[in-house]
mmCIF file of C-alpha atoms and ligand atoms in Angstrom:
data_model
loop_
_atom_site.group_PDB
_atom_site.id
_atom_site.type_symbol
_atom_site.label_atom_id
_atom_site.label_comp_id
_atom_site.label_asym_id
_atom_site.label_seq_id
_atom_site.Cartn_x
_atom_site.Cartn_y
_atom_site.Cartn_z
ATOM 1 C CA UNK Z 1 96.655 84.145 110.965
ATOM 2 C CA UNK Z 2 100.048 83.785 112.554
ATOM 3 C CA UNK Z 3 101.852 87.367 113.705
ATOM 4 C CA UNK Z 4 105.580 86.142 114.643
ATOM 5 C CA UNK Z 5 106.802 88.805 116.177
ATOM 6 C CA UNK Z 6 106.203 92.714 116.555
ATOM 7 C CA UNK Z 7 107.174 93.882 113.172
ATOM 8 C CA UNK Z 8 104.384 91.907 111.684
ATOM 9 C CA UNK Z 9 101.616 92.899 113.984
ATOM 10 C CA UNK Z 10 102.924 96.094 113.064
ATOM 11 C CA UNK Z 11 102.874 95.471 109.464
ATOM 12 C CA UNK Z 12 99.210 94.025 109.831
ATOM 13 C CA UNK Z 13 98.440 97.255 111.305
ATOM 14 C CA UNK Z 14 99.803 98.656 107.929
ATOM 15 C CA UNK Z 15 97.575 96.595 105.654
ATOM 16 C CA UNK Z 16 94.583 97.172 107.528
ATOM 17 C CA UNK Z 17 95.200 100.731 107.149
ATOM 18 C CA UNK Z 18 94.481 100.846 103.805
ATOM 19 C CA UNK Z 19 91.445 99.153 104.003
ATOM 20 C CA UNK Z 20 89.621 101.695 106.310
ATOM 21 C CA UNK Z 21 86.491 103.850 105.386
ATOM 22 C CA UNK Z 22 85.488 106.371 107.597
ATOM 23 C CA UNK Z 23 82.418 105.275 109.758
ATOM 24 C CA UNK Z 24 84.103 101.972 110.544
ATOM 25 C CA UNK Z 25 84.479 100.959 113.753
ATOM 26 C CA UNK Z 26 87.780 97.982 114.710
ATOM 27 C CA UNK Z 27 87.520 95.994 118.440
ATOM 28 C CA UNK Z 28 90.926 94.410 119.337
ATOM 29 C CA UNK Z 29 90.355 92.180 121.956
ATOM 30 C CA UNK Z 30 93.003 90.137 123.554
ATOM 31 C CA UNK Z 31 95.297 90.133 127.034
ATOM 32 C CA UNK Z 32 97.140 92.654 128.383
ATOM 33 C CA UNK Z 33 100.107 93.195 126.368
ATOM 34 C CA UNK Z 34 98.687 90.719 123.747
ATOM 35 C CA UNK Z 35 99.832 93.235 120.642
ATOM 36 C CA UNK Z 36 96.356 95.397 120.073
ATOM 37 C CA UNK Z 37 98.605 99.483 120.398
ATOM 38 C CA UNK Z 38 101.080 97.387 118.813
ATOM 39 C CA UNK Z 39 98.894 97.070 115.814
ATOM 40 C CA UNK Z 40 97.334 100.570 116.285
ATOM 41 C CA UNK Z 41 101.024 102.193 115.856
ATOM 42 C CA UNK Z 42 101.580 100.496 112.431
ATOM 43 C CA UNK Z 43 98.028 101.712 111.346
ATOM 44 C CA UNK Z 44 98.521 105.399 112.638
ATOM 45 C CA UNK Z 45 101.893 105.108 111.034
ATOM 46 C CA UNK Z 46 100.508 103.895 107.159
ATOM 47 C CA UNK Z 47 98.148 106.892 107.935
ATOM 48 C CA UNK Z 48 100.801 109.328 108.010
ATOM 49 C CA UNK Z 49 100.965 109.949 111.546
ATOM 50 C CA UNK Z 50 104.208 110.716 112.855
ATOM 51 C CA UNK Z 51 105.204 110.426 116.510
ATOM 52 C CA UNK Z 52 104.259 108.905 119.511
ATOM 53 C CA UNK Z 53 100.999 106.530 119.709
ATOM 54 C CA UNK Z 54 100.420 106.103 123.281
ATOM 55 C CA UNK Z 55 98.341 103.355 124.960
ATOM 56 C CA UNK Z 56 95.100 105.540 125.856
ATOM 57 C CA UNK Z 57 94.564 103.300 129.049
ATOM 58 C CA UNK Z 58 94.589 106.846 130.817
ATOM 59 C CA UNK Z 59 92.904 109.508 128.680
ATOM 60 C CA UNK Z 60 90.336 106.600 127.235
ATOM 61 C CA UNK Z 61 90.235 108.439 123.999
ATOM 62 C CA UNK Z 62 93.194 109.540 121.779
ATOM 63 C CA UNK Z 63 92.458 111.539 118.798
ATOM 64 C CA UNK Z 64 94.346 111.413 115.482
ATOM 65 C CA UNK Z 65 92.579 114.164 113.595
ATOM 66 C CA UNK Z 66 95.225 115.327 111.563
ATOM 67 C CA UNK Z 67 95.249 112.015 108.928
ATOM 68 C CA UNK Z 68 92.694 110.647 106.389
ATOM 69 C CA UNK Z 69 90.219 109.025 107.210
ATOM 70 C CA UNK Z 70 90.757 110.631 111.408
ATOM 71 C CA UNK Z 71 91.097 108.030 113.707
ATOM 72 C CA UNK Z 72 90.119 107.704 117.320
ATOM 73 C CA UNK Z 73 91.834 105.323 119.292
ATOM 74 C CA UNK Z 74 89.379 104.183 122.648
ATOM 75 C CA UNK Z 75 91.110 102.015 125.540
ATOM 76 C CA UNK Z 76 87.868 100.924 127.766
ATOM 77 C CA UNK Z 77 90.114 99.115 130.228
ATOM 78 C CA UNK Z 78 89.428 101.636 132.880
ATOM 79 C CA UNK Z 79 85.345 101.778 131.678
ATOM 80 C CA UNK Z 80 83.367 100.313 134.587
ATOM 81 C CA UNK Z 81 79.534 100.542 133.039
ATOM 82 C CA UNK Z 82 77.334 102.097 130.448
ATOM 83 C CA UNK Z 83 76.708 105.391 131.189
ATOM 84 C CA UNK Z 84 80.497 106.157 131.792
ATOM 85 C CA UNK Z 85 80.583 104.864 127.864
ATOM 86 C CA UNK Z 86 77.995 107.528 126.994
ATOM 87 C CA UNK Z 87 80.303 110.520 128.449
ATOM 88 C CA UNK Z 88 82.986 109.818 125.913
ATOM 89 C CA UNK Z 89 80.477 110.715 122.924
ATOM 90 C CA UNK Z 90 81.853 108.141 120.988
ATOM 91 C CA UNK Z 91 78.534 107.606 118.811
ATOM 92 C CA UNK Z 92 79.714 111.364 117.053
ATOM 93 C CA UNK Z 93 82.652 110.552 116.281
ATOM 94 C CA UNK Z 94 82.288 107.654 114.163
ATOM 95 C CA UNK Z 95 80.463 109.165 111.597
ATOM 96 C CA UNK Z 96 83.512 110.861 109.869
ATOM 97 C CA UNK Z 97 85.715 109.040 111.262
ATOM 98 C CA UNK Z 98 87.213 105.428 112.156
ATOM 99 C CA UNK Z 99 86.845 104.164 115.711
ATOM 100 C CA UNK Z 100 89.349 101.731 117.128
ATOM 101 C CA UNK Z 101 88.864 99.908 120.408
ATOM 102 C CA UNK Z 102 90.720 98.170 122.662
ATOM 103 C CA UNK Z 103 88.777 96.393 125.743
ATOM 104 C CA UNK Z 104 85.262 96.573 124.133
ATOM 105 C CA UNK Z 105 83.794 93.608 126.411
ATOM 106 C CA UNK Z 106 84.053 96.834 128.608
ATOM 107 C CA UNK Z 107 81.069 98.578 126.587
ATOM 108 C CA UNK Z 108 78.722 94.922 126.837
ATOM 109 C CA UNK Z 109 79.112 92.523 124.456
ATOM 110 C CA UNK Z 110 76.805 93.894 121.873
ATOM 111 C CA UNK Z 111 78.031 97.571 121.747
ATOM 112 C CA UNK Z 112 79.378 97.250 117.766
ATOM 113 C CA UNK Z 113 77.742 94.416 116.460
ATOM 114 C CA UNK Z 114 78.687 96.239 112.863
ATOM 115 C CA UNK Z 115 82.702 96.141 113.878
ATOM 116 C CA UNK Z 116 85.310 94.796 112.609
ATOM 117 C CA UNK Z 117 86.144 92.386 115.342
ATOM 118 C CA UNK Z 118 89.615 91.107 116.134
ATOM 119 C CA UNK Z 119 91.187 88.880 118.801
ATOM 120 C CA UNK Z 120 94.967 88.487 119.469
ATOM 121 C CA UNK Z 121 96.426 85.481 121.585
ATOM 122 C CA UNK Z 122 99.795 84.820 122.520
ATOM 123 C CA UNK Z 123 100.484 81.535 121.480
ATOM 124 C CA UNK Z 124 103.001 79.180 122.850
ATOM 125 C CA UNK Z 125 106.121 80.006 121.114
ATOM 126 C CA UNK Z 126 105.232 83.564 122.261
ATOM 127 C CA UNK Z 127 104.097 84.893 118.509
ATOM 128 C CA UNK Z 128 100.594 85.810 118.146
ATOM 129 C CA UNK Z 129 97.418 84.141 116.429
ATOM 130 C CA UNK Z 130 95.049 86.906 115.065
ATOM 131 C CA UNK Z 131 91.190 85.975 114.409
ATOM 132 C CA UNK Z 132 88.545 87.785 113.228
ATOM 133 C CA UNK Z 133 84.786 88.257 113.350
ATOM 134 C CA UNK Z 134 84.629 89.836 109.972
ATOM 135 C CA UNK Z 135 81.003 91.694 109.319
ATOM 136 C CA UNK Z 136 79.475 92.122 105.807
ATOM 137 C CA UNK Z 137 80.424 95.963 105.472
ATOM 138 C CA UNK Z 138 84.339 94.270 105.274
ATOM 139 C CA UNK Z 139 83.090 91.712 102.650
ATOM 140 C CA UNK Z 140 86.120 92.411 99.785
ATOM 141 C CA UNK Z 141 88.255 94.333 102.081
ATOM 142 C CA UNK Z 142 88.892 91.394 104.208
ATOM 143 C CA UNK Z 143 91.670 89.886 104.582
ATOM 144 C CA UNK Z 144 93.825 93.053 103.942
ATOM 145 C CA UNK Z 145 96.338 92.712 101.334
HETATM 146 N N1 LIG I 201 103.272 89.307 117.062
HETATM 147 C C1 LIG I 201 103.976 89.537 118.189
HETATM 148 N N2 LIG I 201 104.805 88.610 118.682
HETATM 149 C C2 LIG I 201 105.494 88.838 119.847
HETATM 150 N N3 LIG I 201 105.412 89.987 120.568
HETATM 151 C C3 LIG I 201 104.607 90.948 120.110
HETATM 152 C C4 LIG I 201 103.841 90.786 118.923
HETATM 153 N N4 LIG I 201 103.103 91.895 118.724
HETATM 154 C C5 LIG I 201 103.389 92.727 119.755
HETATM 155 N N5 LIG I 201 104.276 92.181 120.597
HETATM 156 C C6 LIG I 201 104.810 92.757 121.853
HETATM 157 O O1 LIG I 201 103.820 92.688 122.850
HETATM 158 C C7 LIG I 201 104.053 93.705 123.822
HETATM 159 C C8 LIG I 201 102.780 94.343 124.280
HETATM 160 O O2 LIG I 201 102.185 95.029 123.207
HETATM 161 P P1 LIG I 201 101.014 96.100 123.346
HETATM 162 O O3 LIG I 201 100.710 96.456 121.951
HETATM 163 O O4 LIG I 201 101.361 97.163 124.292
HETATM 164 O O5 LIG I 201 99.845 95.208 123.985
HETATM 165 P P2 LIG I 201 98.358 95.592 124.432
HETATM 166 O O6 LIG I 201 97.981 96.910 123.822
HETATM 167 O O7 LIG I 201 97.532 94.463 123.878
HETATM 168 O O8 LIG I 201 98.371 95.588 125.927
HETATM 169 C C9 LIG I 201 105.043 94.673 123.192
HETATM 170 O O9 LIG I 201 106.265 94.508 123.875
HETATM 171 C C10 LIG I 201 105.171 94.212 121.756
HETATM 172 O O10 LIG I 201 106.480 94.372 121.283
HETATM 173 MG MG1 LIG I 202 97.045 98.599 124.746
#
């Protein structure tokens, strides 16, 4: 699918929001400054989270606790190997709770093979082509309406 500009990668964030159950787990994979906090604000936002969503390229993990289902928003980018993965505890988290990734190729490539897995590419014209590796957990929920 086709995301023109930032408004609708923010309003796919939106849609997907809705779809969420805690215990899932969403990879956004794509270039630097390809759209994937983009999407992550509109999501956060649909949740009821008000305020600043920023890019957890530092602190790795960013909580959002306060919302339903709580959301924890991971940026590997900095995440060198495995056992630097296993500090962040992320396995606990998920089980009440939604995990959302940016950079997983940083965690191997078969870290979540139950996620949600989605790609974003800037395309010529500069908008943005979203694909998705969509599991069977998101069979009926996918694509968000
Ligand atoms: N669909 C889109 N079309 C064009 N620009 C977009 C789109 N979605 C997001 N952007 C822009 O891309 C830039 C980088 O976004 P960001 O979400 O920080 O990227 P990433 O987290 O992938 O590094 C922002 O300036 C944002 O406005
Ligand atoms: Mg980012």
């Amino acid at each position: 699918m086709t995301l023109k500009d930032e408004r609708a990668t923010m309003a796919f964030g939106r849609k997907l929001a809705r779809e969420l159950r805690a215990g899932d787990v969403v990879t956004l994979s794509g270039a630097l400054s390809a759209g994937k906090t983009t999407l992550v604000r509109g999501l956060l936002g649909a949740l009821g989270h008000e305020g600043e969503v920023p890019s957890p390229s530092f602190a790795i993990v960013q909580p959002y606790e306060a919302i339903e289902p709580p959301v924890w928003h991971v940026d590997l980018y900095r995440i060198e190997n495995a056992s630097d993965l296993e500090e962040l505890g992320l396995d606990d988290i998920r089980r009440d709770g939604v995990l959302i990734v940016e950079w997983p190729e940083h965690a191997g490539s078969e870290a979540w093979p139950e996620a949600l897995a989605l790609s974003l590419e800037v395309a010529d014209n500069g908008s943005r082509a979203l694909t998705a590796e969509v599991p069977a957990s998101w069979e009926g929920r996918w694509p968000p309406r």
